[in-house]
Coordinates of C-alpha atoms and ligand atoms in Angstrom, one line a residue:
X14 CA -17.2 17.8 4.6
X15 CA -14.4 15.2 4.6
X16 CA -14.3 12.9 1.9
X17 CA -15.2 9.2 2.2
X18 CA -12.6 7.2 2.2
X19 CA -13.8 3.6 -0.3
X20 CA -12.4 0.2 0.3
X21 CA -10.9 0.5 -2.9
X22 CA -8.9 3.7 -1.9
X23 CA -7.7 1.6 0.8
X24 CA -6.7 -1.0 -1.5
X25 CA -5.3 -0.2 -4.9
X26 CA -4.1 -2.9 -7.1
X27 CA -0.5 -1.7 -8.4
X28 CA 2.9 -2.4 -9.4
X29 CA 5.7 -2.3 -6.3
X30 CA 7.5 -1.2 -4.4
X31 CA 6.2 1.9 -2.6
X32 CA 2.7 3.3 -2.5
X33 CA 4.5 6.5 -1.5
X34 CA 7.6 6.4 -3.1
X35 CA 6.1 4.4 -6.6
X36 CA 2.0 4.4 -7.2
X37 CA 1.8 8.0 -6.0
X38 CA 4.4 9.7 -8.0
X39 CA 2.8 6.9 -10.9
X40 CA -0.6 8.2 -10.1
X41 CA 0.7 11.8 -9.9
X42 CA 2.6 11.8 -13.6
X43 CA -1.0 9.9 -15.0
X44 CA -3.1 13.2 -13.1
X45 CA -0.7 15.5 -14.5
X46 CA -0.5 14.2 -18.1
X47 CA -4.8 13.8 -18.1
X48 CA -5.0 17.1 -16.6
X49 CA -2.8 18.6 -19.3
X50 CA -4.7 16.8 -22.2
X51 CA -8.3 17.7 -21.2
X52 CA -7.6 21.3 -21.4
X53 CA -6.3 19.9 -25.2
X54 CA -2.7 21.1 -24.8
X55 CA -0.8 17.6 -25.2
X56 CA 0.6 18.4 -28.4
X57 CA 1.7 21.6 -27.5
X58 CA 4.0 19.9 -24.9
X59 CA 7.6 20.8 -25.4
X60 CA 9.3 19.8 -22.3
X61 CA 8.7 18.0 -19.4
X62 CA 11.1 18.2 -16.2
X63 CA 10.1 16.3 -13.1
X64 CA 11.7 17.6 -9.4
X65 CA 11.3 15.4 -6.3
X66 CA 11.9 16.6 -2.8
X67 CA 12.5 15.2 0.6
X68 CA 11.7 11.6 1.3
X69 CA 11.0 11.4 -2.7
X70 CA 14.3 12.3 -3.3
X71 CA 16.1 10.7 -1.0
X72 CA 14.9 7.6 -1.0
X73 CA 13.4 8.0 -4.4
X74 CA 16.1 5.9 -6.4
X75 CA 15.9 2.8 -4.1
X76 CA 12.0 3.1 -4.4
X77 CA 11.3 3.3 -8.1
X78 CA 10.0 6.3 -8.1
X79 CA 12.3 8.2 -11.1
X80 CA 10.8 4.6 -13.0
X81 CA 7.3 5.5 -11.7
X82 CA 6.8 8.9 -13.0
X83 CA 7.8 8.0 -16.4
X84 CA 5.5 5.1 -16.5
X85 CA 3.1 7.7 -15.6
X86 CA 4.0 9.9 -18.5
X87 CA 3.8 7.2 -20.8
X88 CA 0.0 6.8 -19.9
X89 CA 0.8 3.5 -18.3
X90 CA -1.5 1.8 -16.1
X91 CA -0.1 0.4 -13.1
X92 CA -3.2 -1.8 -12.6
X93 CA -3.0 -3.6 -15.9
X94 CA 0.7 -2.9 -16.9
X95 CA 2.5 -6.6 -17.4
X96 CA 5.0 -6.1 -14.9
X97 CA 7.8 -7.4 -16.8
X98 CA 7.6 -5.2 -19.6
X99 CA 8.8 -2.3 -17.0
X100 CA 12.5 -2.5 -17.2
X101 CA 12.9 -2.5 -21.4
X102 CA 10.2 0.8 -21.0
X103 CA 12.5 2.4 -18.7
X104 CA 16.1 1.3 -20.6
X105 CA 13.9 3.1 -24.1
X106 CA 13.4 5.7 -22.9
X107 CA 17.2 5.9 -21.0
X108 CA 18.2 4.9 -24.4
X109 CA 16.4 7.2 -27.2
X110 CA 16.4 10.4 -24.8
X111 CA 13.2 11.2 -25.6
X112 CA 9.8 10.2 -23.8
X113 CA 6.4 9.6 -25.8
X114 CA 3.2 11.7 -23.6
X115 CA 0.5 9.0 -23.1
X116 CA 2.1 7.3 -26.8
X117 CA 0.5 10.5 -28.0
X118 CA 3.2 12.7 -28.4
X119 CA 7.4 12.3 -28.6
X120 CA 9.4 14.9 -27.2
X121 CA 13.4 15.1 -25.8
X122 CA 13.8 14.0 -22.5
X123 CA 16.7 13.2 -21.0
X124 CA 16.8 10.6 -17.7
X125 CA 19.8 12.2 -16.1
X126 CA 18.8 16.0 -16.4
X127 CA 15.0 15.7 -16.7
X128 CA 14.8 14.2 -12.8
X129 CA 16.1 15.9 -10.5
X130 CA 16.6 14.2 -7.1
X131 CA 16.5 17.2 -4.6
X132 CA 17.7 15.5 -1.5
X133 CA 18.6 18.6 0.7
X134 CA 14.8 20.2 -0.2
X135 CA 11.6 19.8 1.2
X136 CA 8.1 21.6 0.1
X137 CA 6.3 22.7 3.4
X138 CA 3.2 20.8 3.0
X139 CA 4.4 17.1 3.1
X140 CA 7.5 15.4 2.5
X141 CA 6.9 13.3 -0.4
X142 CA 6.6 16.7 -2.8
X143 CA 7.3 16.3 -6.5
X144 CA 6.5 19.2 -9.1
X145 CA 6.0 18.3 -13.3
X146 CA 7.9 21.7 -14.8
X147 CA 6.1 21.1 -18.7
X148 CA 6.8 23.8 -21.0
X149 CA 4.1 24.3 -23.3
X150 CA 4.1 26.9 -26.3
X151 CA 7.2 28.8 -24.8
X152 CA 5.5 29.0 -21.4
X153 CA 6.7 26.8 -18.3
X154 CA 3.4 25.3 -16.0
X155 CA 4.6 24.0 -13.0
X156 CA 2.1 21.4 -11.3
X157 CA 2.5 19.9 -7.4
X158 CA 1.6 17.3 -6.5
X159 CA 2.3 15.2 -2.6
X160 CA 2.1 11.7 -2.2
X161 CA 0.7 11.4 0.9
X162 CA 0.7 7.4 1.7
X163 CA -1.1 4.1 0.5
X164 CA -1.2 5.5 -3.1
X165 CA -2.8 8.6 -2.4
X166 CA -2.3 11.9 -3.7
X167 CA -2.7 15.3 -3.6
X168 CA -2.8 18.3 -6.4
X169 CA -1.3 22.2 -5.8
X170 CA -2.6 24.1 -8.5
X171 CA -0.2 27.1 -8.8
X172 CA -1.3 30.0 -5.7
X173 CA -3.6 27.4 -4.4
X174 CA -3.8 24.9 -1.4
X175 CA -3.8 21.2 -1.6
X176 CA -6.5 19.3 -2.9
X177 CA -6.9 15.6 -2.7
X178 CA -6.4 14.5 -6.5
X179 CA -6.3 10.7 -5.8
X180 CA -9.6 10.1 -4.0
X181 CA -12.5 11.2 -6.2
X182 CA -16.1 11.0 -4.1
X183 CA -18.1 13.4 -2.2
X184 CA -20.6 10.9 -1.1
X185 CA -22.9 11.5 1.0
X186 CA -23.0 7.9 2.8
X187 CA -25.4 6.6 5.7
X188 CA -22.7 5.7 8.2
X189 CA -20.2 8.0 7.6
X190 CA -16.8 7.8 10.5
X191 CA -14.0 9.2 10.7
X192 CA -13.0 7.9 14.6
X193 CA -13.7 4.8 16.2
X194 CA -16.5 6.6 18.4
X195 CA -18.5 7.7 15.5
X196 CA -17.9 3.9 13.9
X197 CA -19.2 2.2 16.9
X198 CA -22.4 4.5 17.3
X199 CA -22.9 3.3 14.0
X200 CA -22.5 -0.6 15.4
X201 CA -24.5 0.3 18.2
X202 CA -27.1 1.6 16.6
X203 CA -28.0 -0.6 14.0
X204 CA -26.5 -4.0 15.3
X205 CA -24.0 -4.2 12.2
X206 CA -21.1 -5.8 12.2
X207 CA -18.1 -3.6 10.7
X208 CA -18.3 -4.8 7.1
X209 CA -21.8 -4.4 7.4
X210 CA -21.2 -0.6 7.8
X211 CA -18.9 -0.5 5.1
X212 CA -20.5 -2.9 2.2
X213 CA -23.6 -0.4 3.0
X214 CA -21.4 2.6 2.8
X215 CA -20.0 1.5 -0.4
X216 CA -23.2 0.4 -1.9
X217 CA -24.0 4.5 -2.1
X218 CA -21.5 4.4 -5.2
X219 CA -21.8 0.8 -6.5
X220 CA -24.4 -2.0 -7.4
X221 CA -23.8 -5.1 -4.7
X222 CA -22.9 -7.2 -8.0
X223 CA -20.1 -4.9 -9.1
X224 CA -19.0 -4.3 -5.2
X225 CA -18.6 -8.0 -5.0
X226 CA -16.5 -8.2 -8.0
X227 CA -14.3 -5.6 -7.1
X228 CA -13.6 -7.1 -3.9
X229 CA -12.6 -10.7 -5.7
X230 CA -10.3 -8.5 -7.7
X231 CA -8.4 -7.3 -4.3
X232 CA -8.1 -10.7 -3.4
X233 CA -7.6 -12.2 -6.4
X234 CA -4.7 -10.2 -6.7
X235 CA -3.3 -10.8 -3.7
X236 CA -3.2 -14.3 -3.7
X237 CA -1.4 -14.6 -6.8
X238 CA 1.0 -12.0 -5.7
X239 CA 1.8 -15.0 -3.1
X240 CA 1.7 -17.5 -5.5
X241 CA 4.0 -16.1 -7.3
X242 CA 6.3 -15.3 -4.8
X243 CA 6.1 -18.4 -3.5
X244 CA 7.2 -20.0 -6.9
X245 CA 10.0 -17.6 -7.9
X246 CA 13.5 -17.9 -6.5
X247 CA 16.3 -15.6 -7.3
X248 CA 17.9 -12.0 -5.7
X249 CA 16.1 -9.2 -5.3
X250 CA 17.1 -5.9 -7.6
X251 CA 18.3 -3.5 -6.2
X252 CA 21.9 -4.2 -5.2
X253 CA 21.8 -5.7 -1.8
X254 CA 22.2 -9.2 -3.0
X255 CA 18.7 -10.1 -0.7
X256 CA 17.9 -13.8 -1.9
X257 CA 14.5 -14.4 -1.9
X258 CA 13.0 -16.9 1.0
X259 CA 9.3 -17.6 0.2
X260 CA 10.6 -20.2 -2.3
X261 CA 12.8 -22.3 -0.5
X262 CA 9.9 -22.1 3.0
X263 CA 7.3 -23.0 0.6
X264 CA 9.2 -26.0 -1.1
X265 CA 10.0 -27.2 2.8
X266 CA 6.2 -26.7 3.6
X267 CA 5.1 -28.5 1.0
X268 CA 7.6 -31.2 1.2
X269 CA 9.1 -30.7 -2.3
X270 CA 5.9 -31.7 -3.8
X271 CA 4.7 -30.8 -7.1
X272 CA 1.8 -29.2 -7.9
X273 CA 0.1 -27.7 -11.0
X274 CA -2.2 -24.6 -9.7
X275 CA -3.1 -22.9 -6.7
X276 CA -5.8 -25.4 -5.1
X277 CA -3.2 -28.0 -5.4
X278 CA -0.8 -25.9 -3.9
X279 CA -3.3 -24.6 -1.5
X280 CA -4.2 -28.6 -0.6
X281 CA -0.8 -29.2 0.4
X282 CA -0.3 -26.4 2.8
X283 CA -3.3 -27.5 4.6
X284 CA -2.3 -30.8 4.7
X285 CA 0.9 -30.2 6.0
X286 CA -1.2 -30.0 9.3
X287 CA -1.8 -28.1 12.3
X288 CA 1.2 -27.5 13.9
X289 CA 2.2 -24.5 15.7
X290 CA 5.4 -23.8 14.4
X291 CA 4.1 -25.1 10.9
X292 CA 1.2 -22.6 10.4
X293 CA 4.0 -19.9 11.6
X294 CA 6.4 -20.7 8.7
X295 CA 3.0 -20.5 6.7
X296 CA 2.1 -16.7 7.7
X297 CA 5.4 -15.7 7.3
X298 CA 5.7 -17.5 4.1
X299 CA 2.9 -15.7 2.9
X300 CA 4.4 -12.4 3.7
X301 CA 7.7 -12.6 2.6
X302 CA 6.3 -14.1 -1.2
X303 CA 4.4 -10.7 -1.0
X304 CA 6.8 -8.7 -0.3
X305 CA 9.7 -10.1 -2.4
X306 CA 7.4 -9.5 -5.5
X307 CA 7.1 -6.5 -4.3
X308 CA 10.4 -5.6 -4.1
X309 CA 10.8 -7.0 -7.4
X310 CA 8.3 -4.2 -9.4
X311 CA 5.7 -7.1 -8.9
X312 CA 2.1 -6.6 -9.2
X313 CA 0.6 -5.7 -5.4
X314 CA -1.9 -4.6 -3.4
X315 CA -1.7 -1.3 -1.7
X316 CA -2.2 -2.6 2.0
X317 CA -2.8 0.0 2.9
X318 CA 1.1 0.7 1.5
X319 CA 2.8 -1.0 -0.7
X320 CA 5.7 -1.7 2.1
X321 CA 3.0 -3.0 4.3
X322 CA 1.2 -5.3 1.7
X323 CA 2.4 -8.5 3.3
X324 CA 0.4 -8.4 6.3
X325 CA -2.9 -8.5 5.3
X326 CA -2.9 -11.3 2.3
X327 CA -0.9 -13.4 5.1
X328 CA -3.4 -13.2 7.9
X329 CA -6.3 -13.8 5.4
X330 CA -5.0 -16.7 3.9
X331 CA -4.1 -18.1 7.3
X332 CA -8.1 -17.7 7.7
X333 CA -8.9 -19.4 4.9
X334 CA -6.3 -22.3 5.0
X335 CA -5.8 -22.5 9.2
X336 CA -9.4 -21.4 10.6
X337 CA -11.8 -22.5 7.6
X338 CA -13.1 -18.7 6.8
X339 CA -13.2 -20.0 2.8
X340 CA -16.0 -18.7 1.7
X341 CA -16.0 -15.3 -0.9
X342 CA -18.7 -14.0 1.3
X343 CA -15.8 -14.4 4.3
X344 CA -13.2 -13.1 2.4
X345 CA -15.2 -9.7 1.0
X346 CA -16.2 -9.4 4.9
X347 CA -12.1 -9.6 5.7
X348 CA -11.3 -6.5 3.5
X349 CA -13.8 -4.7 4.3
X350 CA -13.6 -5.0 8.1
X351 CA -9.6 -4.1 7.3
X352 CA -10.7 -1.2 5.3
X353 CA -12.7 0.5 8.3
X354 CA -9.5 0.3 10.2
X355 CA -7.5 2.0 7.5
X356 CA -9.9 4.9 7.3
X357 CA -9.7 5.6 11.0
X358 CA -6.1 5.8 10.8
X359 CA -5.8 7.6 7.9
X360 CA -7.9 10.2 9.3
X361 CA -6.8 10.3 12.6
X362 CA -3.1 9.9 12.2
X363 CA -1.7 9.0 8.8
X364 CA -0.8 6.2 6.7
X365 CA 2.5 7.5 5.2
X366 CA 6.0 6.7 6.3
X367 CA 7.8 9.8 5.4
X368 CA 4.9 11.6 7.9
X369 CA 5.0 8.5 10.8
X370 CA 7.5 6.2 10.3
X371 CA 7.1 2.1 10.1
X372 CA 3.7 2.4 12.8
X373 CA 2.3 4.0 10.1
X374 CA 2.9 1.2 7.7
X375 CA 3.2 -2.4 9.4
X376 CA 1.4 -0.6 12.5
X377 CA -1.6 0.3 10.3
X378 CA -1.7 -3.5 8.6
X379 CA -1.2 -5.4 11.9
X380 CA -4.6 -3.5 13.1
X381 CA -6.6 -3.9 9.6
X382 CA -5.8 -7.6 10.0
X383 CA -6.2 -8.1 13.2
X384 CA -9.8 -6.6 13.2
X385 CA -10.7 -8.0 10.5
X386 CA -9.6 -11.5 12.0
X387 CA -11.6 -11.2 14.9
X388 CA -14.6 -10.3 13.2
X389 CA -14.2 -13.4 11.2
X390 CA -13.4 -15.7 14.2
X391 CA -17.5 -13.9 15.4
X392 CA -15.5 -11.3 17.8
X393 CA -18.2 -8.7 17.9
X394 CA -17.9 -5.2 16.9
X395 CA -15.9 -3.8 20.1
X396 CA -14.0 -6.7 20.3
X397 CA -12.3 -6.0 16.7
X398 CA -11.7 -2.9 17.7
X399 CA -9.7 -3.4 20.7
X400 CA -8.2 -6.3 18.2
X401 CA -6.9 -2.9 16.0
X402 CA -5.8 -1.6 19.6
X403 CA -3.7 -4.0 20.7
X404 CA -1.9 -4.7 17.0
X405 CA -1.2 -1.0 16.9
X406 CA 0.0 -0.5 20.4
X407 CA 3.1 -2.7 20.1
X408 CA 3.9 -1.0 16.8
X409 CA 4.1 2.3 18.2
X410 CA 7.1 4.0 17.8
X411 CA 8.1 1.6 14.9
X412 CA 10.7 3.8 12.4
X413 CA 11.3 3.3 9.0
X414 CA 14.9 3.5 8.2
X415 CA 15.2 0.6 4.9
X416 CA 18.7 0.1 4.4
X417 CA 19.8 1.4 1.0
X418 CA 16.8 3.4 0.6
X419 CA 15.1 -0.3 -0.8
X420 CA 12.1 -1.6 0.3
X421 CA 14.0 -4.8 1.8
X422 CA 15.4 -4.7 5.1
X423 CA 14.0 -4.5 7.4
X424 CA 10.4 -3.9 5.2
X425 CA 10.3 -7.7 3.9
X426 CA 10.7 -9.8 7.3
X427 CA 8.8 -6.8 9.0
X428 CA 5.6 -8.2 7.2
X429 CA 5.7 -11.4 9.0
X430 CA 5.8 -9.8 12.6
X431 CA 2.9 -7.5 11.6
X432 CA 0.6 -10.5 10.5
X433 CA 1.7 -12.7 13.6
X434 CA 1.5 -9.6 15.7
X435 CA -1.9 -9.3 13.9
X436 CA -3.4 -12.8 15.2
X437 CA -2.3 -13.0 18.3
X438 CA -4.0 -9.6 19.0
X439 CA -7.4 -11.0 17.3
X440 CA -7.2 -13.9 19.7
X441 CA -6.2 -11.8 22.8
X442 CA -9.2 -9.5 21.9
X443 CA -11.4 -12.6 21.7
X444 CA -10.6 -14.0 25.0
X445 CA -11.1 -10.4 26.2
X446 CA -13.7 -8.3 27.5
X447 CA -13.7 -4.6 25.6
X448 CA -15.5 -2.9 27.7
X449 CA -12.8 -3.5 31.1
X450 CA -10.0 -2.4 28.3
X451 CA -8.3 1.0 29.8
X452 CA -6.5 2.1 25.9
X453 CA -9.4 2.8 23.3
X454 CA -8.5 2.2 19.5
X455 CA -8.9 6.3 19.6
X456 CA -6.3 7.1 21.8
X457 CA -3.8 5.1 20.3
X458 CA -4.3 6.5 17.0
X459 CA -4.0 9.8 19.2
X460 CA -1.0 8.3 20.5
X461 CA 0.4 7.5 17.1
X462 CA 0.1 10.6 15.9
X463 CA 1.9 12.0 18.5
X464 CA 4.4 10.1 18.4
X465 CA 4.9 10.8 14.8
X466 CA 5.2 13.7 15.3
X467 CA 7.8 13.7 17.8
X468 CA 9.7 11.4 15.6
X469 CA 12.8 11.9 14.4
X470 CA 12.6 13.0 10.3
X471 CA 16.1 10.8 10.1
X472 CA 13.3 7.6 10.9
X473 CA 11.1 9.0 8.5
X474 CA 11.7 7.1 5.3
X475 CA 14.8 9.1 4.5
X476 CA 17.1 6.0 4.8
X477 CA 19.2 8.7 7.4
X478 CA 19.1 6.7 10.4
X479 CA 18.6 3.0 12.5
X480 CA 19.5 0.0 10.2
X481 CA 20.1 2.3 6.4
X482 CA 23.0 3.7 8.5
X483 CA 24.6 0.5 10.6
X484 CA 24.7 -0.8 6.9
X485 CA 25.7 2.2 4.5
X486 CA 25.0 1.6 1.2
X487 CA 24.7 4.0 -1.3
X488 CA 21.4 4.8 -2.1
X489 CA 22.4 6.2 -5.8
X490 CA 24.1 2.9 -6.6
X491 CA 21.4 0.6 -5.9
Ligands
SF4_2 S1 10.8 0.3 7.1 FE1 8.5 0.0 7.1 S2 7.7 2.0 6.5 FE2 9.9 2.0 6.0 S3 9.9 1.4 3.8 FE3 10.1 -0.5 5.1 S4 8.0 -1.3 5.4 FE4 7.8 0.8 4.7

């Protein structure tokens, strides 16, 4: 039986830049460290050695993730670490040459030895591999893990296969899909709309209160991952000198006027009008403050990546501000309608970079959104699905080549074409009929498999090819 895929593994509140590259190696270190302290063998720890490989290791430095997996090992959270408290973590640690397991136990570790970036090695099963080598009373256990996209991960105990570590539930759930034909026999059948499927999906595993309050959280979080974009100015880290934008296109938007919290500020964007062009600048506004905080180690949502996390927050706050859709009730029904969408391309294709290139990413948001738009805008069931289609059609093909192994350019303006590519497919699908449509949402998930597959591994995330190698930089310097 395949596993049910929850909303809230399709959205994980985290730190940035990379669900593959940052949370999963993150999430991986926590797994690894919990594992090792239920069987009550913490304090026997006397080394720890962390390898990456492939798309980790190439890429790895410009993504965060040798700062990830020692976050991990330090038992940090990264729903509720305070973002800014990252950097002076890391520099201790770089400092003393030594690491504390979950603040339970201190032993040597040195940053420069103790990672090792394995760039000319790959493990078979996926390309973002990483294996913890941890000593413990003489002996040296060696535990693998793969971050396999959108903050997910899966565990190799030694001699045996992969098993899905980051996802936890064996549900049984009363409309369980996997492909868009078995999630509109579901629509069919009971007249639901495709939130309606999922709230009652999730409702197997959680009271309606708490579901509700989870949901807030998602977009709670989001929203002042904007808000703060939107107020911070500065360069990026990293070491491409990227200044942010969402600052200075806010400030324009708004006129220069001053505000004091978010309804303010959310008052003058509205009343900056209707204009085409100015609702534009606000969707990409949106997207870029998203995406510069996350560039920044900022506090995100998983989207379903962490590259991709733009797209969604944009196109839903364009709902709310642009199209009236307000209401919480509106904006639970928005995520969950995107989180359908996730789950059909996660298990149909994949949601991960380093397997499908950029489709995989700002492909898989522009569908979520779109769908999700539709639905709000009273497109029924089919028509949010051929929403997804069309959003994901003219991704396809989309590599991933970030230019310094950062998650900058191209990943930061890329948000703002996924959410505008995002409404104008929830509008085409709403002036359209579904059931003339000649592509089905299946096929081109089919499609975007295959063409992942066919795909290059130098457009995989490796930062070997496109734009990372028109403008070389070198990805162990930034
Ligand atoms: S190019 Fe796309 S897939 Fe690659 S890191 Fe940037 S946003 Fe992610």
């Amino acid at each position: 039986m395949e596993k049910f895929i929850s909303v809230f593994d399709m959205f994980k509140i985290g730190v940035g830049p990379s669900s593959s590259h940052t949370l999963g190696p993150w999430l991986a270190a926590l797994h690894c460290l919990n594992h090792i302290d239920d069987l009550n063998d913490l304090q026997k720890v006397e080394k720890i050695q962390i390898k990456l490989y492939g798309s980790l290791a190439k890429t790895g430095k410009g993504h965060g993730t040798d700062i990830a997996v020692v976050m991990g090992i330090l038992g940090a959270d990264p729903t509720t670490i305070k973002t800014d408290l990252i950097s002076n973590l890391m520099d201790d640690v770089k400092k003393q040459q030594s690491i504390s397991l979950k603040y339970k136990k201190q032993i040597p570790f040195n940053y420069d030895v103790d990672i090792v970036f394995l760039k000319d090695q790959s493990l078979p099963h996926h390309p973002n591999g990483l294996k913890f080598l941890i000593t413990i009373n003489g002996v040296e256990k060696v535990f693998t893990y793969f971050s396999i996209g959108g903050g997910f991960i899966e565990f190799e105990a030694e001699e045996a296969t992969a098993s899905d570590a980051g996802s936890k539930l064996n549900l049984e759930v009363p409309f369980d899909f996997y492909t868009t034909n078995e999630l509109l026999h579901w629509c069919m059948k009971t007249g639901m709309n495709i939130s309606d499927i999922v709230r009652e999906n999730e409702k197997t595993n959680l009271e309606e209160a708490i579901l509700n309050e989870k949901l807030d959280a998602i977009w709670n979080t989001m929203l002042s991952c904007i808000y703060k974009g939107c107020k911070t100015e500065g360069v990026l880290p990293g070491g491409l000198q990227v200044r942010r934008r969402a600052y200075d296109l806010n400030n324009q938007l708004i006129q220069h006027a001053s505000y004091n919290n978010m309804d303010e500020w959310k008052n003058l964007l509205v009343k900056g009008g209707h204009d085409f062009s100015y609702i534009l600048d606000c969707v990409s506004c949106f997207a870029l403050a998203v995406n510069e905080e996350n560039a920044s180690f900022g506090r995100v949502v998983t989207a379903p990546t962490n590259g991709a996390a733009g797209v969604i927050p944009a196109v839903l706050l364009y709902a709310q501000l642009f199209c009236n859709k307000n209401k919480p009730s509106e904006i639970r029904q928005f995520i969950m309608t995107a989180s359908a969408i996730g789950v059909l391309f996660k298990s149909g294709a994949t949601i991960s970079a380093a397997m499908g290139g950029c489709q995989a990413e700002i492909g898989v948001s522009s569908a979520m959104a779109a769908a999700a738009l539709t639905e709000l805008l009273g497109g029924n069931q089919k028509q949010c699905l051929m929403a997804a289609e069309i959003a994901m059609e003219h991704h396809l093909g989309l590599t991933c080549d970030p230019v310094g192994g950062l998650v900058q350019i191209p990943c930061i303006e890329r948000n703002t074409m996924g959410a505008i590519k995002a409404i104008t497919a929830a509008q085409l699908a709403l002036q359209s009929k579904p059931d003339f449509a000649v592509v089905s949402l299946d096929k081109v998930i089919k499609t975007m498999w295959n063409t992942a597959l066919d795909m290059n591994v130098k457009y995989k995330e490796t930062a070997d090819g496109g734009l990372a190698v028109q403008i070389p930089i070198a990805l162990a310097e930034c």
